[in-house]
Coordinates of C-alpha atoms in Angstrom, one line a residue:
M1 CA -13.9 16.6 9.0
L2 CA -16.1 17.6 5.6
Y3 CA -18.3 15.0 5.9
L4 CA -19.8 16.5 8.8
L5 CA -21.1 19.5 7.0
S6 CA -23.6 17.1 5.7
D7 CA -25.2 17.2 9.1
L8 CA -26.6 20.5 7.9
S9 CA -27.8 19.2 4.7
G10 CA -31.5 19.6 6.5
S11 CA -31.2 23.4 6.6
L12 CA -29.0 23.8 3.2
S13 CA -29.3 21.0 0.7
A14 CA -26.4 22.2 -1.2
L15 CA -24.0 20.9 1.7
N16 CA -26.0 17.1 0.8
V17 CA -22.9 16.7 -1.5
F18 CA -20.5 16.0 1.2
R19 CA -22.8 12.8 1.8
Y20 CA -21.4 11.3 -1.4
I21 CA -18.7 8.7 -1.0
T22 CA -17.6 9.5 -4.7
F23 CA -17.5 13.2 -4.3
R24 CA -15.7 13.0 -1.2
T25 CA -13.0 10.4 -3.0
G26 CA -12.4 12.6 -5.5
G27 CA -12.2 15.8 -3.0
A28 CA -9.5 13.7 -1.3
L29 CA -7.3 12.9 -4.3
F30 CA -7.1 16.2 -5.4
T31 CA -6.6 17.5 -1.6
A32 CA -3.4 15.2 -1.1
G33 CA -2.2 15.3 -4.8
L34 CA -2.0 19.7 -3.9
F35 CA -0.8 18.7 -0.6
V36 CA 2.1 16.9 -1.7
F37 CA 3.1 19.2 -4.9
W38 CA 2.9 22.1 -2.8
F39 CA 5.1 20.9 0.3
G40 CA 7.0 18.2 -1.9
P41 CA 10.0 20.5 -2.5
L42 CA 10.3 22.0 0.8
I43 CA 10.1 18.4 2.2
I44 CA 12.8 17.2 -0.1
S45 CA 14.9 20.2 1.1
L46 CA 14.6 19.5 4.7
L47 CA 15.5 15.4 3.8
R48 CA 18.4 16.3 1.9
L49 CA 19.9 18.8 4.4
R50 CA 19.5 16.2 7.4
Q51 CA 20.6 13.1 5.4
G52 CA 23.6 14.7 4.0
K53 CA 24.6 11.3 2.0
G54 CA 21.1 10.3 1.3
Q55 CA 20.3 6.6 1.2
P56 CA 23.0 4.4 1.1
I57 CA 23.3 2.0 -1.9
R58 CA 23.8 -1.6 -1.5
E59 CA 27.5 -2.6 -2.7
D60 CA 26.0 -6.0 -4.2
G61 CA 23.5 -4.1 -5.9
P62 CA 23.2 -3.1 -9.7
Q63 CA 26.6 -1.4 -10.2
T64 CA 25.0 1.6 -11.8
H65 CA 22.9 2.7 -8.9
L66 CA 26.3 3.4 -6.9
L67 CA 26.6 6.1 -10.0
T68 CA 23.2 7.4 -10.6
K69 CA 21.4 6.7 -7.0
R70 CA 24.1 8.1 -4.7
G71 CA 23.2 11.0 -2.6
T72 CA 19.5 11.1 -3.0
P73 CA 17.2 11.4 0.1
T74 CA 15.4 8.8 1.3
M75 CA 12.1 8.6 3.7
G76 CA 9.9 9.9 0.8
G77 CA 7.0 8.0 2.5
L78 CA 6.8 11.1 4.8
M79 CA 5.4 12.9 2.1
I80 CA 2.8 10.6 1.1
L81 CA 1.7 9.9 4.4
A82 CA 1.1 13.6 5.3
G83 CA -0.8 14.4 2.1
A84 CA -2.8 11.1 2.6
I85 CA -3.4 11.4 6.5
V86 CA -4.7 15.3 5.8
A87 CA -6.6 14.2 3.3
I88 CA -8.6 11.6 4.9
L89 CA -8.8 13.6 8.0
L90 CA -10.7 16.4 6.2
W91 CA -12.9 14.2 3.7
A92 CA -13.4 11.0 5.5
N93 CA -16.5 10.2 8.1
P94 CA -14.7 10.5 11.4
R95 CA -17.5 8.2 13.0
N96 CA -16.1 5.3 10.5
H97 CA -14.4 2.5 12.4
Y98 CA -12.5 1.1 9.6
V99 CA -11.2 4.5 8.3
W100 CA -9.0 4.7 12.1
I101 CA -8.4 0.9 12.1
T102 CA -6.4 1.6 8.8
L103 CA -5.0 5.0 9.9
T104 CA -3.4 3.3 12.8
V105 CA -2.1 0.4 10.8
T106 CA -0.8 2.9 8.2
L107 CA 0.9 5.1 10.9
G108 CA 2.3 2.2 12.7
F109 CA 3.9 0.5 9.8
G110 CA 5.0 3.8 8.4
A111 CA 7.0 4.4 11.9
I112 CA 8.5 1.0 12.0
G113 CA 9.5 1.6 8.1
F114 CA 10.9 5.4 9.6
Y115 CA 13.0 4.1 12.4
D116 CA 14.5 1.5 10.0
D117 CA 15.1 4.4 7.2
Y118 CA 16.7 6.3 10.0
L119 CA 18.9 4.1 11.6
K120 CA 20.2 3.4 7.4
V121 CA 20.5 6.8 6.9
T122 CA 22.6 7.4 10.5
K123 CA 24.7 4.4 10.2
Q124 CA 25.3 4.8 6.3
S125 CA 24.3 1.2 5.9
H126 CA 21.7 -0.5 3.9
K127 CA 20.9 -2.9 7.3
G128 CA 18.0 -1.7 9.8
F129 CA 17.3 -2.9 13.0
S130 CA 16.6 -6.7 14.0
G131 CA 14.0 -8.0 11.2
K132 CA 12.7 -10.7 13.7
F133 CA 12.1 -7.8 16.0
R134 CA 10.4 -5.8 12.8
L135 CA 8.1 -8.6 11.9
A136 CA 6.8 -9.1 15.5
L137 CA 5.9 -5.3 15.9
E138 CA 4.2 -5.5 12.6
G139 CA 2.6 -8.9 13.6
L140 CA 1.2 -7.1 16.7
I141 CA 0.0 -4.2 14.9
A142 CA -2.0 -6.4 12.3
I143 CA -3.3 -8.5 14.9
A144 CA -4.9 -6.0 17.1
A145 CA -6.7 -4.3 13.6
C146 CA -7.8 -7.9 12.6
T147 CA -9.2 -8.4 16.1
M148 CA -11.3 -4.7 15.8
I149 CA -12.2 -5.7 12.0
A150 CA -13.4 -9.0 13.3
V151 CA -15.2 -7.5 16.2
Y152 CA -17.2 -4.9 13.7
S153 CA -17.6 -7.3 10.8
P154 CA -21.4 -8.4 10.2
A155 CA -22.2 -11.6 12.6
S156 CA -22.4 -13.8 9.1
L157 CA -19.3 -12.7 8.1
Q158 CA -17.2 -12.5 11.3
N159 CA -14.3 -14.7 10.9
Q160 CA -15.3 -16.2 7.6
L161 CA -12.8 -16.0 4.6
A162 CA -14.3 -15.4 1.4
F163 CA -13.2 -16.8 -1.9
P164 CA -13.6 -15.1 -5.4
V165 CA -15.9 -16.4 -8.0
F166 CA -17.9 -18.8 -5.6
K167 CA -20.4 -16.6 -4.3
D168 CA -21.7 -18.3 -1.3
A169 CA -18.2 -20.1 -0.3
L170 CA -17.0 -19.0 2.9
L171 CA -14.7 -20.8 5.4
N172 CA -15.1 -20.4 8.9
L173 CA -11.5 -20.1 10.5
G174 CA -12.6 -19.2 13.9
W175 CA -10.1 -17.3 15.9
F176 CA -7.3 -18.5 14.0
Y177 CA -8.9 -15.8 11.2
V178 CA -7.2 -12.8 13.1
L179 CA -3.9 -14.6 12.6
F180 CA -4.4 -15.3 9.0
G181 CA -5.7 -11.4 8.3
G182 CA -2.4 -10.5 10.6
F183 CA -0.5 -12.5 8.0
V184 CA -2.0 -10.6 4.9
I185 CA -1.2 -7.3 6.3
V186 CA 2.1 -8.2 7.2
G187 CA 2.8 -10.0 4.0
A188 CA 1.3 -7.0 1.9
G189 CA 3.8 -4.3 3.6
N190 CA 6.7 -6.3 3.0
S191 CA 5.7 -7.3 -0.4
V192 CA 5.7 -3.6 -1.4
N193 CA 8.6 -3.0 0.6
M194 CA 10.5 -5.4 -1.8
T195 CA 9.3 -3.7 -4.7
D196 CA 10.2 -0.5 -3.9
G197 CA 13.7 -0.6 -5.9
L198 CA 13.6 1.5 -8.9
D199 CA 12.4 4.7 -9.6
G200 CA 8.9 4.9 -9.9
L201 CA 8.4 1.2 -9.6
A202 CA 6.5 0.7 -6.2
I203 CA 4.1 4.1 -6.1
V204 CA 2.4 3.5 -9.5
P205 CA 1.3 -0.5 -8.7
V206 CA 0.6 0.8 -5.4
M207 CA -2.4 3.5 -7.0
I208 CA -3.5 1.2 -9.2
A209 CA -3.8 -1.7 -6.3
C210 CA -5.4 1.4 -4.5
G211 CA -7.9 2.4 -7.3
T212 CA -9.1 -1.3 -7.4
F213 CA -9.8 -1.8 -3.8
G214 CA -11.4 1.7 -4.0
V215 CA -14.1 0.5 -6.3
I216 CA -14.2 -3.2 -4.5
A217 CA -14.8 -1.3 -0.7
Y218 CA -17.1 1.2 -2.8
L219 CA -19.0 -1.6 -4.0
V220 CA -19.1 -4.1 -1.0
G221 CA -20.2 -1.4 1.5
N222 CA -23.0 -0.8 -0.8
S223 CA -26.1 -2.9 0.0
F224 CA -27.7 -2.6 -3.8
T225 CA -24.5 -3.0 -5.6
A226 CA -23.2 -5.7 -3.5
S227 CA -26.7 -7.6 -3.9
Y228 CA -26.4 -7.4 -7.3
L229 CA -22.9 -8.6 -7.9
Q230 CA -23.4 -11.0 -5.5
V231 CA -21.0 -10.3 -3.3
N232 CA -20.7 -10.2 0.5
Y233 CA -22.2 -7.0 1.4
V234 CA -19.7 -5.3 4.6
R235 CA -21.6 -2.3 6.0
D236 CA -19.2 0.9 6.3
T237 CA -16.5 -0.3 4.4
G238 CA -17.5 2.0 1.6
E239 CA -15.8 4.7 3.6
L240 CA -12.4 3.2 2.6
A241 CA -12.7 4.2 -1.1
V242 CA -12.0 7.6 0.4
V243 CA -8.9 6.6 1.8
C244 CA -7.9 4.9 -1.6
G245 CA -8.5 8.5 -3.3
A246 CA -6.4 10.2 -0.6
V247 CA -3.5 7.7 -1.1
I248 CA -3.9 7.5 -4.8
G249 CA -3.5 11.5 -4.7
A250 CA -0.8 11.7 -2.4
G251 CA 0.9 8.8 -5.0
L252 CA 0.5 11.2 -7.9
G253 CA 2.3 14.1 -6.0
F254 CA 5.2 11.8 -4.9
L255 CA 5.7 10.3 -8.6
W256 CA 6.5 13.7 -9.7
F257 CA 9.4 13.8 -7.5
N258 CA 10.1 9.9 -7.6
A259 CA 10.1 9.9 -11.5
P260 CA 13.5 8.7 -12.8
P261 CA 16.0 10.4 -12.1
A262 CA 14.2 10.5 -8.6
Q263 CA 14.6 13.4 -6.4
I264 CA 13.7 11.1 -3.5
F265 CA 13.0 7.6 -2.7
M266 CA 10.3 6.5 -1.0
G267 CA 11.9 4.1 1.9
D268 CA 10.6 1.8 4.1
T269 CA 8.4 4.6 5.8
G270 CA 6.4 4.4 2.9
S271 CA 6.4 1.3 1.0
L272 CA 5.6 -0.5 4.7
A273 CA 2.9 1.9 5.4
L274 CA 1.3 1.8 2.2
G275 CA 1.3 -2.1 1.8
G276 CA -0.1 -2.1 5.1
L277 CA -3.1 0.1 4.1
L278 CA -3.7 -2.4 1.3
G279 CA -3.3 -5.5 3.6
V280 CA -6.1 -4.2 6.2
I281 CA -8.6 -2.5 3.5
A282 CA -8.5 -6.2 1.8
V283 CA -9.0 -7.8 5.4
A284 CA -12.0 -5.5 6.1
T285 CA -13.6 -5.5 2.8
K286 CA -13.4 -9.5 2.8
H287 CA -11.2 -9.7 -0.4
E288 CA -7.8 -11.1 1.0
I289 CA -7.6 -13.2 -2.1
V290 CA -8.2 -10.9 -4.3
L291 CA -5.2 -8.9 -3.1
A292 CA -3.0 -11.8 -4.1
I293 CA -4.2 -11.1 -7.6
V294 CA -4.4 -7.4 -7.8
G295 CA -1.2 -7.3 -5.8
G296 CA 0.3 -10.0 -7.9
L297 CA 3.5 -8.1 -8.7
F298 CA 4.2 -7.4 -5.0
V299 CA 3.7 -11.3 -4.6
L300 CA 6.2 -12.2 -7.3
E301 CA 8.8 -9.5 -6.1
M302 CA 8.6 -11.5 -2.6
M303 CA 8.4 -14.8 -3.9
S304 CA 11.8 -14.3 -5.9
V305 CA 13.6 -13.1 -2.7
I306 CA 12.1 -16.4 -0.7
I307 CA 13.1 -18.7 -3.8
Q308 CA 16.5 -17.1 -4.1
V309 CA 17.5 -17.1 -0.2
A310 CA 15.9 -20.9 0.0
S311 CA 17.7 -22.2 -3.2
F312 CA 21.2 -20.9 -2.3
K313 CA 21.1 -21.9 1.3
L314 CA 19.7 -25.4 0.1
T315 CA 21.9 -25.6 -3.4
G316 CA 24.3 -23.4 -3.1
K317 CA 22.8 -22.0 -6.3
R318 CA 21.0 -19.0 -7.2
V319 CA 17.6 -18.8 -9.3
F320 CA 17.8 -15.2 -10.4
R321 CA 20.7 -13.0 -11.3
M322 CA 19.7 -11.0 -8.3
A323 CA 16.7 -10.8 -6.1
P324 CA 14.2 -8.9 -5.9
I325 CA 13.1 -9.8 -9.3
H326 CA 13.6 -6.4 -11.2
H327 CA 17.3 -6.8 -10.4
H328 CA 17.4 -9.8 -12.1
F329 CA 15.9 -8.1 -15.4
E330 CA 18.2 -5.2 -14.8
Q331 CA 21.3 -7.8 -14.7
K332 CA 19.8 -9.2 -18.1
G333 CA 20.4 -5.9 -19.8
W334 CA 17.1 -4.5 -19.3
K335 CA 17.3 -0.5 -18.9
E336 CA 15.8 0.8 -15.7
P337 CA 12.7 2.7 -17.3
Q338 CA 12.0 -0.7 -19.4
V339 CA 11.7 -2.7 -16.1
V340 CA 9.5 -0.1 -14.6
I341 CA 7.2 0.3 -17.3
R342 CA 6.8 -3.2 -18.1
F343 CA 5.9 -3.8 -14.4
W344 CA 3.3 -1.3 -14.3
I345 CA 1.8 -2.8 -17.5
I346 CA 1.6 -6.1 -15.3
A347 CA 0.1 -4.1 -12.4
V348 CA -2.7 -2.9 -14.8
I349 CA -3.3 -6.7 -16.0
L350 CA -3.4 -7.9 -12.6
A351 CA -6.1 -5.1 -11.5
L352 CA -8.3 -5.9 -14.1
A353 CA -7.9 -9.6 -13.5
G354 CA -9.0 -8.8 -9.7
L355 CA -11.7 -6.9 -10.8
A356 CA -13.1 -9.3 -13.1
T357 CA -13.6 -11.4 -9.7
L358 CA -16.3 -9.3 -8.5
K359 CA -18.7 -10.1 -11.6
L360 CA -17.8 -13.9 -12.0
R361 CA -19.8 -15.2 -9.9

């Protein structure tokens, strides 16, 4: 709500700084990080007390996890969401509809993930509630969000799919665009969810992707920079940079406690919510295809599961030693820190490739 102080800038010029997205993005990052650092130990203690045995560990997973990860509490996504939401409500423009659409999707997906985590903890099973029902709920939330985005999009971009590199390439999908956008959001949520399997593996690529899309949102939402880069100008999306800043700050705070050996796991509460957030920002900024590049690591994790399941059902053989693919490399002898850091490097490279599409026109 600090943005509203800029309304007084006419009488007090010092308050004009609150109009700047860059200033408020930095403020959101610092606020969210401080919140998670400050309240993190308390949240972890409460979750450990409530969960007892912590997150159930897959019996068919890497055997080392049964020893090193047993008893670790989950639902750490609550820390991330709490810090990010406090910072967003404090620093973002409350009149911006894209901010509220993004928050709705994030909280909706977070609630689904929370219920799934709750069932896993209470039943001490790695199976949550029905996958089909879960996907249906995610789909409804995502389609509703895409409908609102289509309503608020500029008339020239409504229901249009933009292609990177080609500056004037737009494909009119009609109202099928709503279904396509919903698929992007649901796919992003579940892809991040698949990636969350090792200490620190998911949160750093999420922060990298958020940093990338924070830059994209800022540039796309500014008419001057959009014109200079020859990308589609989408008014008001610049405010999503503040949202991305808040997630990065909350993610940094969470990583302090999630770094190996993790004191807490993100759980579906965080991974679904953060993936959904990335998806809705990509749809709002008309950079859905770029999300597949920037979030290529998440796509790889999801595809490894799909390929593994399809291959086993069709041929009875497995392509990977274990899926998702980060477990495949563990089975090949890579130590957990090796897998995590190498995957972080891949995430950085893909983010740079995604940013490069802004200039290659």
